mmCIF file of C-alpha atoms in Angstrom:
data_model
loop_
_atom_site.group_PDB
_atom_site.id
_atom_site.type_symbol
_atom_site.label_atom_id
_atom_site.label_comp_id
_atom_site.label_asym_id
_atom_site.label_seq_id
_atom_site.Cartn_x
_atom_site.Cartn_y
_atom_site.Cartn_z
ATOM 1 C CA UNK M 135 4.381 35.167 -56.169
ATOM 2 C CA UNK M 136 1.347 33.124 -55.069
ATOM 3 C CA UNK M 137 0.859 32.254 -51.417
ATOM 4 C CA UNK M 138 0.763 28.587 -50.443
ATOM 5 C CA UNK M 139 -0.012 29.418 -46.796
ATOM 6 C CA UNK M 140 -1.889 32.500 -45.588
ATOM 7 C CA UNK M 141 -3.301 32.754 -42.076
ATOM 8 C CA UNK M 142 -4.976 35.782 -40.532
ATOM 9 C CA UNK M 143 -5.760 36.104 -36.822
ATOM 10 C CA UNK M 144 -5.492 32.350 -36.327
ATOM 11 C CA UNK M 145 -6.473 31.290 -32.809
ATOM 12 C CA UNK M 146 -6.940 27.905 -31.177
ATOM 13 C CA UNK M 147 -8.543 27.359 -27.788
ATOM 14 C CA UNK M 148 -8.736 23.980 -26.079
ATOM 15 C CA UNK M 149 -11.298 23.402 -23.322
ATOM 16 C CA UNK M 150 -14.016 25.769 -22.121
ATOM 17 C CA UNK M 151 -14.532 28.516 -19.557
ATOM 18 C CA UNK M 152 -12.244 28.032 -16.567
ATOM 19 C CA UNK M 153 -10.303 25.192 -18.197
ATOM 20 C CA UNK M 154 -9.723 26.942 -21.527
ATOM 21 C CA UNK M 155 -6.144 27.017 -22.832
ATOM 22 C CA UNK M 156 -5.192 29.320 -25.703
ATOM 23 C CA UNK M 157 -2.646 27.483 -27.836
ATOM 24 C CA UNK M 158 -2.620 30.123 -30.607
ATOM 25 C CA UNK M 159 -3.268 33.818 -30.000
ATOM 26 C CA UNK M 160 -3.694 35.385 -33.431
ATOM 27 C CA UNK M 161 -1.166 34.059 -35.934
ATOM 28 C CA UNK M 162 -0.601 36.006 -39.168
ATOM 29 C CA UNK M 163 1.670 33.938 -41.417
ATOM 30 C CA UNK M 164 2.291 33.951 -45.145
ATOM 31 C CA UNK M 165 4.470 31.440 -46.981
ATOM 32 C CA UNK M 166 5.055 31.985 -50.684
ATOM 33 C CA UNK M 167 5.335 29.245 -53.258
ATOM 34 C CA UNK M 168 8.874 27.863 -53.398
ATOM 35 C CA UNK M 169 9.943 28.964 -49.896
ATOM 36 C CA UNK M 170 11.867 26.766 -47.438
ATOM 37 C CA UNK M 171 10.668 27.721 -43.943
ATOM 38 C CA UNK M 172 11.582 26.332 -40.529
ATOM 39 C CA UNK M 173 8.907 26.647 -37.834
ATOM 40 C CA UNK M 174 10.580 26.536 -34.436
ATOM 41 C CA UNK M 175 9.652 26.940 -30.782
ATOM 42 C CA UNK M 176 9.862 25.163 -27.429
ATOM 43 C CA UNK M 177 7.341 22.621 -26.168
ATOM 44 C CA UNK M 178 4.057 24.347 -25.404
ATOM 45 C CA UNK M 179 4.761 27.277 -27.730
ATOM 46 C CA UNK M 180 1.940 26.398 -30.128
ATOM 47 C CA UNK M 181 4.057 25.238 -33.072
ATOM 48 C CA UNK M 182 2.558 21.737 -33.114
ATOM 49 C CA UNK M 183 -0.969 23.191 -33.014
ATOM 50 C CA UNK M 184 -0.116 25.545 -35.867
ATOM 51 C CA UNK M 185 1.379 22.665 -37.857
ATOM 52 C CA UNK M 186 -1.797 20.604 -37.375
ATOM 53 C CA UNK M 187 -3.976 23.447 -38.665
ATOM 54 C CA UNK M 188 -1.672 24.163 -41.611
ATOM 55 C CA UNK M 189 -1.738 20.444 -42.472
ATOM 56 C CA UNK M 190 -5.566 20.414 -42.299
ATOM 57 C CA UNK M 191 -5.444 17.945 -39.409
ATOM 58 C CA UNK M 192 -7.290 20.376 -37.117
ATOM 59 C CA UNK M 193 -9.425 23.502 -37.387
ATOM 60 C CA UNK M 194 -8.800 26.900 -35.781
ATOM 61 C CA UNK M 195 -11.187 28.314 -33.208
ATOM 62 C CA UNK M 196 -11.126 31.670 -34.996
ATOM 63 C CA UNK M 197 -9.333 33.378 -37.857
ATOM 64 C CA UNK M 198 -8.841 32.345 -41.473
ATOM 65 C CA UNK M 199 -6.502 29.967 -43.256
ATOM 66 C CA UNK M 200 -6.065 29.665 -47.018
ATOM 67 C CA UNK M 201 -4.034 26.784 -48.463
ATOM 68 C CA UNK M 202 -2.952 27.332 -52.037
ATOM 69 C CA UNK M 203 -5.587 30.058 -52.348
ATOM 70 C CA UNK M 204 -8.475 28.011 -50.922
ATOM 71 C CA UNK M 205 -9.940 28.884 -47.527
ATOM 72 C CA UNK M 206 -10.158 25.669 -45.545
ATOM 73 C CA UNK M 207 -11.208 26.570 -41.988
ATOM 74 C CA UNK M 208 -14.893 25.941 -42.720
ATOM 75 C CA UNK M 209 -14.557 22.705 -44.700
ATOM 76 C CA UNK M 210 -16.098 19.406 -43.611
ATOM 77 C CA UNK M 211 -14.011 16.476 -42.414
ATOM 78 C CA UNK M 212 -14.291 14.751 -45.795
ATOM 79 C CA UNK M 213 -13.280 17.922 -47.620
ATOM 80 C CA UNK M 214 -10.294 18.385 -45.316
ATOM 81 C CA UNK M 215 -9.223 14.781 -45.970
ATOM 82 C CA UNK M 216 -9.341 15.415 -49.716
ATOM 83 C CA UNK M 217 -7.311 18.614 -49.360
ATOM 84 C CA UNK M 218 -4.729 16.810 -47.205
ATOM 85 C CA UNK M 219 -4.284 14.085 -49.806
ATOM 86 C CA UNK M 220 -4.105 16.455 -52.773
ATOM 87 C CA UNK M 221 -2.337 19.515 -51.394
ATOM 88 C CA UNK M 222 -0.122 18.441 -48.475
ATOM 89 C CA UNK M 223 2.712 15.924 -48.401
ATOM 90 C CA UNK M 224 3.480 14.826 -44.828
ATOM 91 C CA UNK M 225 6.836 13.596 -43.528
ATOM 92 C CA UNK M 226 6.843 12.451 -39.900
ATOM 93 C CA UNK M 227 9.628 11.584 -37.471
ATOM 94 C CA UNK M 228 8.305 8.009 -37.142
ATOM 95 C CA UNK M 229 8.026 7.435 -40.950
ATOM 96 C CA UNK M 230 4.496 5.906 -40.680
ATOM 97 C CA UNK M 231 5.148 3.276 -43.361
ATOM 98 C CA UNK M 232 2.928 0.213 -43.814
ATOM 99 C CA UNK M 233 5.121 -2.697 -42.660
ATOM 100 C CA UNK M 234 3.510 -5.364 -44.870
ATOM 101 C CA UNK M 235 3.550 -3.279 -48.068
ATOM 102 C CA UNK M 236 6.596 -2.959 -50.296
ATOM 103 C CA UNK M 237 8.407 0.346 -50.584
ATOM 104 C CA UNK M 238 6.756 1.002 -53.942
ATOM 105 C CA UNK M 239 3.289 0.236 -52.561
ATOM 106 C CA UNK M 240 3.882 2.641 -49.680
ATOM 107 C CA UNK M 241 4.779 5.401 -52.121
ATOM 108 C CA UNK M 242 1.737 4.585 -54.255
ATOM 109 C CA UNK M 243 -0.759 4.832 -51.374
ATOM 110 C CA UNK M 244 -1.686 8.554 -51.688
ATOM 111 C CA UNK M 245 -2.124 8.079 -55.437
ATOM 112 C CA UNK M 246 -4.459 5.144 -54.806
ATOM 113 C CA UNK M 247 -6.671 7.377 -52.657
ATOM 114 C CA UNK M 248 -6.550 10.018 -55.401
ATOM 115 C CA UNK M 249 -7.821 7.554 -58.012
ATOM 116 C CA UNK M 250 -4.614 7.290 -60.059
ATOM 117 C CA UNK M 251 -4.452 4.153 -62.237
ATOM 118 C CA UNK M 252 -2.230 1.194 -61.318
ATOM 119 C CA UNK M 253 0.334 1.577 -64.104
ATOM 120 C CA UNK M 254 0.690 5.311 -63.534
ATOM 121 C CA UNK M 255 1.037 4.780 -59.772
ATOM 122 C CA UNK M 256 3.872 2.319 -60.325
ATOM 123 C CA UNK M 257 5.587 4.543 -62.861
ATOM 124 C CA UNK M 258 5.443 7.589 -60.621
ATOM 125 C CA UNK M 259 6.531 5.628 -57.532
ATOM 126 C CA UNK M 260 9.662 4.375 -59.321
ATOM 127 C CA UNK M 261 10.376 7.899 -60.554
ATOM 128 C CA UNK M 262 10.111 9.283 -57.009
ATOM 129 C CA UNK M 263 12.289 6.553 -55.539
ATOM 130 C CA UNK M 264 14.887 7.476 -58.137
ATOM 131 C CA UNK M 265 14.582 11.113 -57.063
ATOM 132 C CA UNK M 266 15.222 10.294 -53.388
ATOM 133 C CA UNK M 267 18.112 7.992 -54.225
ATOM 134 C CA UNK M 268 16.825 4.471 -53.480
ATOM 135 C CA UNK M 269 15.338 3.059 -56.726
ATOM 136 C CA UNK M 270 16.763 -0.387 -55.963
ATOM 137 C CA UNK M 271 14.571 -0.660 -52.832
ATOM 138 C CA UNK M 272 11.224 -0.516 -54.683
ATOM 139 C CA UNK M 273 10.204 -4.129 -54.065
ATOM 140 C CA UNK M 274 11.496 -4.733 -50.535
ATOM 141 C CA UNK M 275 9.640 -4.334 -47.242
ATOM 142 C CA UNK M 276 10.361 -1.374 -44.921
ATOM 143 C CA UNK M 277 11.730 -3.711 -42.220
ATOM 144 C CA UNK M 278 14.955 -4.279 -44.178
ATOM 145 C CA UNK M 279 15.664 -0.554 -44.589
ATOM 146 C CA UNK M 280 17.812 1.711 -42.434
ATOM 147 C CA UNK M 281 16.223 4.704 -40.710
ATOM 148 C CA UNK M 282 17.533 7.076 -43.357
ATOM 149 C CA UNK M 283 16.172 4.902 -46.152
ATOM 150 C CA UNK M 284 12.762 4.725 -44.461
ATOM 151 C CA UNK M 285 12.667 8.492 -44.243
ATOM 152 C CA UNK M 286 13.522 8.719 -47.953
ATOM 153 C CA UNK M 287 10.556 6.441 -48.674
ATOM 154 C CA UNK M 288 8.370 8.720 -46.545
ATOM 155 C CA UNK M 289 9.578 11.744 -48.529
ATOM 156 C CA UNK M 290 8.857 9.984 -51.828
ATOM 157 C CA UNK M 291 5.357 9.137 -50.574
ATOM 158 C CA UNK M 292 4.833 12.756 -49.522
ATOM 159 C CA UNK M 293 5.620 13.880 -53.076
ATOM 160 C CA UNK M 294 3.346 11.307 -54.732
ATOM 161 C CA UNK M 295 0.430 13.625 -55.535
ATOM 162 C CA UNK M 296 2.645 16.613 -56.411
ATOM 163 C CA UNK M 297 1.506 18.567 -53.338
ATOM 164 C CA UNK M 298 1.515 22.334 -52.967
ATOM 165 C CA UNK M 299 3.198 21.988 -49.567
ATOM 166 C CA UNK M 300 5.740 19.534 -48.165
ATOM 167 C CA UNK M 301 5.181 19.524 -44.384
ATOM 168 C CA UNK M 302 7.902 17.819 -42.329
ATOM 169 C CA UNK M 303 7.519 17.313 -38.571
ATOM 170 C CA UNK M 304 10.897 16.676 -36.867
ATOM 171 C CA UNK M 305 12.023 14.622 -39.914
ATOM 172 C CA UNK M 306 15.499 13.950 -38.500
ATOM 173 C CA UNK M 307 14.466 13.328 -34.893
ATOM 174 C CA UNK M 308 14.897 9.536 -35.102
ATOM 175 C CA UNK M 309 18.123 9.640 -37.140
ATOM 176 C CA UNK M 310 21.803 9.856 -36.249
ATOM 177 C CA UNK M 311 23.580 13.090 -37.133
ATOM 178 C CA UNK M 312 25.136 11.836 -40.383
ATOM 179 C CA UNK M 313 21.905 10.342 -41.720
ATOM 180 C CA UNK M 314 19.949 13.374 -40.549
ATOM 181 C CA UNK M 315 22.303 15.661 -42.461
ATOM 182 C CA UNK M 316 21.780 13.572 -45.605
ATOM 183 C CA UNK M 317 17.986 13.820 -45.249
ATOM 184 C CA UNK M 318 18.210 17.597 -44.743
ATOM 185 C CA UNK M 319 20.357 17.832 -47.870
ATOM 186 C CA UNK M 320 17.575 16.022 -49.733
ATOM 187 C CA UNK M 321 15.036 18.587 -48.493
ATOM 188 C CA UNK M 322 17.399 21.279 -49.769
ATOM 189 C CA UNK M 323 17.475 19.613 -53.198
ATOM 190 C CA UNK M 324 13.667 19.366 -53.268
ATOM 191 C CA UNK M 325 13.425 23.060 -52.387
ATOM 192 C CA UNK M 326 15.889 23.908 -55.168
ATOM 193 C CA UNK M 327 13.577 22.054 -57.567
ATOM 194 C CA UNK M 328 10.745 24.447 -56.661
ATOM 195 C CA UNK M 329 8.960 22.627 -53.839
ATOM 196 C CA UNK M 330 7.515 24.603 -50.922
ATOM 197 C CA UNK M 331 8.857 23.136 -47.690
ATOM 198 C CA UNK M 332 7.699 23.835 -44.113
ATOM 199 C CA UNK M 333 9.937 22.070 -41.609
ATOM 200 C CA UNK M 334 8.813 21.921 -37.961
ATOM 201 C CA UNK M 335 11.669 21.440 -35.498
ATOM 202 C CA UNK M 336 13.028 22.279 -32.066
ATOM 203 C CA UNK M 337 16.629 21.821 -33.273
ATOM 204 C CA UNK M 338 18.407 25.081 -34.251
ATOM 205 C CA UNK M 339 20.890 23.155 -36.391
ATOM 206 C CA UNK M 340 18.056 21.697 -38.452
ATOM 207 C CA UNK M 341 16.300 25.088 -38.673
ATOM 208 C CA UNK M 342 19.501 26.665 -40.005
ATOM 209 C CA UNK M 343 19.196 24.575 -43.180
ATOM 210 C CA UNK M 344 15.987 26.404 -44.127
ATOM 211 C CA UNK M 345 16.010 29.833 -45.782
ATOM 212 C CA UNK M 346 13.539 31.427 -43.342
ATOM 213 C CA UNK M 347 13.090 30.874 -39.607
ATOM 214 C CA UNK M 348 9.743 31.549 -37.917
ATOM 215 C CA UNK M 349 9.715 31.217 -34.130
ATOM 216 C CA UNK M 350 6.489 30.638 -32.187
ATOM 217 C CA UNK M 351 6.353 31.894 -28.592
ATOM 218 C CA UNK M 352 3.276 31.678 -26.375
ATOM 219 C CA UNK M 353 0.988 31.181 -29.359
ATOM 220 C CA UNK M 354 2.336 34.176 -31.276
ATOM 221 C CA UNK M 355 5.040 34.739 -33.877
ATOM 222 C CA UNK M 356 8.022 35.901 -31.848
ATOM 223 C CA UNK M 357 10.420 36.355 -34.754
ATOM 224 C CA UNK M 358 10.475 35.843 -38.508
ATOM 225 C CA UNK M 359 13.670 36.370 -40.476
ATOM 226 C CA UNK M 360 15.921 34.929 -43.204
ATOM 227 C CA UNK M 361 18.626 32.468 -42.179
ATOM 228 C CA UNK M 362 22.297 32.460 -43.092
ATOM 229 C CA UNK M 363 21.475 29.763 -45.648
ATOM 230 C CA UNK M 364 19.264 32.273 -47.481
ATOM 231 C CA UNK M 365 22.021 34.896 -47.383
ATOM 232 C CA UNK M 366 24.540 32.388 -48.707
ATOM 233 C CA UNK M 367 22.172 31.359 -51.501
ATOM 234 C CA UNK M 368 21.884 34.980 -52.636
ATOM 235 C CA UNK M 369 25.622 35.699 -52.447
ATOM 236 C CA UNK M 370 27.470 35.767 -55.802
ATOM 237 C CA UNK M 371 29.786 32.869 -56.536
ATOM 238 C CA UNK M 372 33.541 33.355 -56.789
ATOM 239 C CA UNK M 373 33.325 33.455 -60.580
ATOM 240 C CA UNK M 374 30.574 36.088 -60.492
ATOM 241 C CA UNK M 375 32.589 38.243 -58.062
ATOM 242 C CA UNK M 376 35.662 37.955 -60.285
ATOM 243 C CA UNK M 377 33.632 39.045 -63.296
#
């Protein structure tokens, strides 16, 4: 199975000499296509720094990082921006929707940057809004949506360019427990459809919905193991056991 994420000896140092702070201390991480991984760790552990590098928002100080088979640590800012738009779909806690653009226009935005034609952008946006369960909201402004609906728009936008990686940073952090559970269920459905999902969270309940849990401690991988959700997914159904 092809790797979507592969890092080797990834380090990140902020500052210089006496003020230098090592945020990452040699991260080796591989995520295969189609995995659902939760990246967890306390504040200051390095998980946010690792997420930024994986999302091509920052560069490592040392080490290598290949995204979908392409090494990216040495790319220019413009090249990184192109990779981000084509290969990574971002979902943030704060949604980051354009308030004066309709829901459909928000979903279309990454496709606009990618040069997709107007009719195809509209067609794909409506298709994605159907996928996330809010097709009737295509022509309204984000201000009239609930928090859960806004996050569904953000997920649809993240999927617009058919990215290799869906990268979600605390996607339920601004939601109540019921709405957050519904959004996590949607991530589970997207994973079941073959999408590679990396979910960054400090919440163990959220992490438990993934199939693999990677914990960052002091800039290193402290643990990396399957979750109960992965075990349950592999367990035979009642009918299979009876057979």
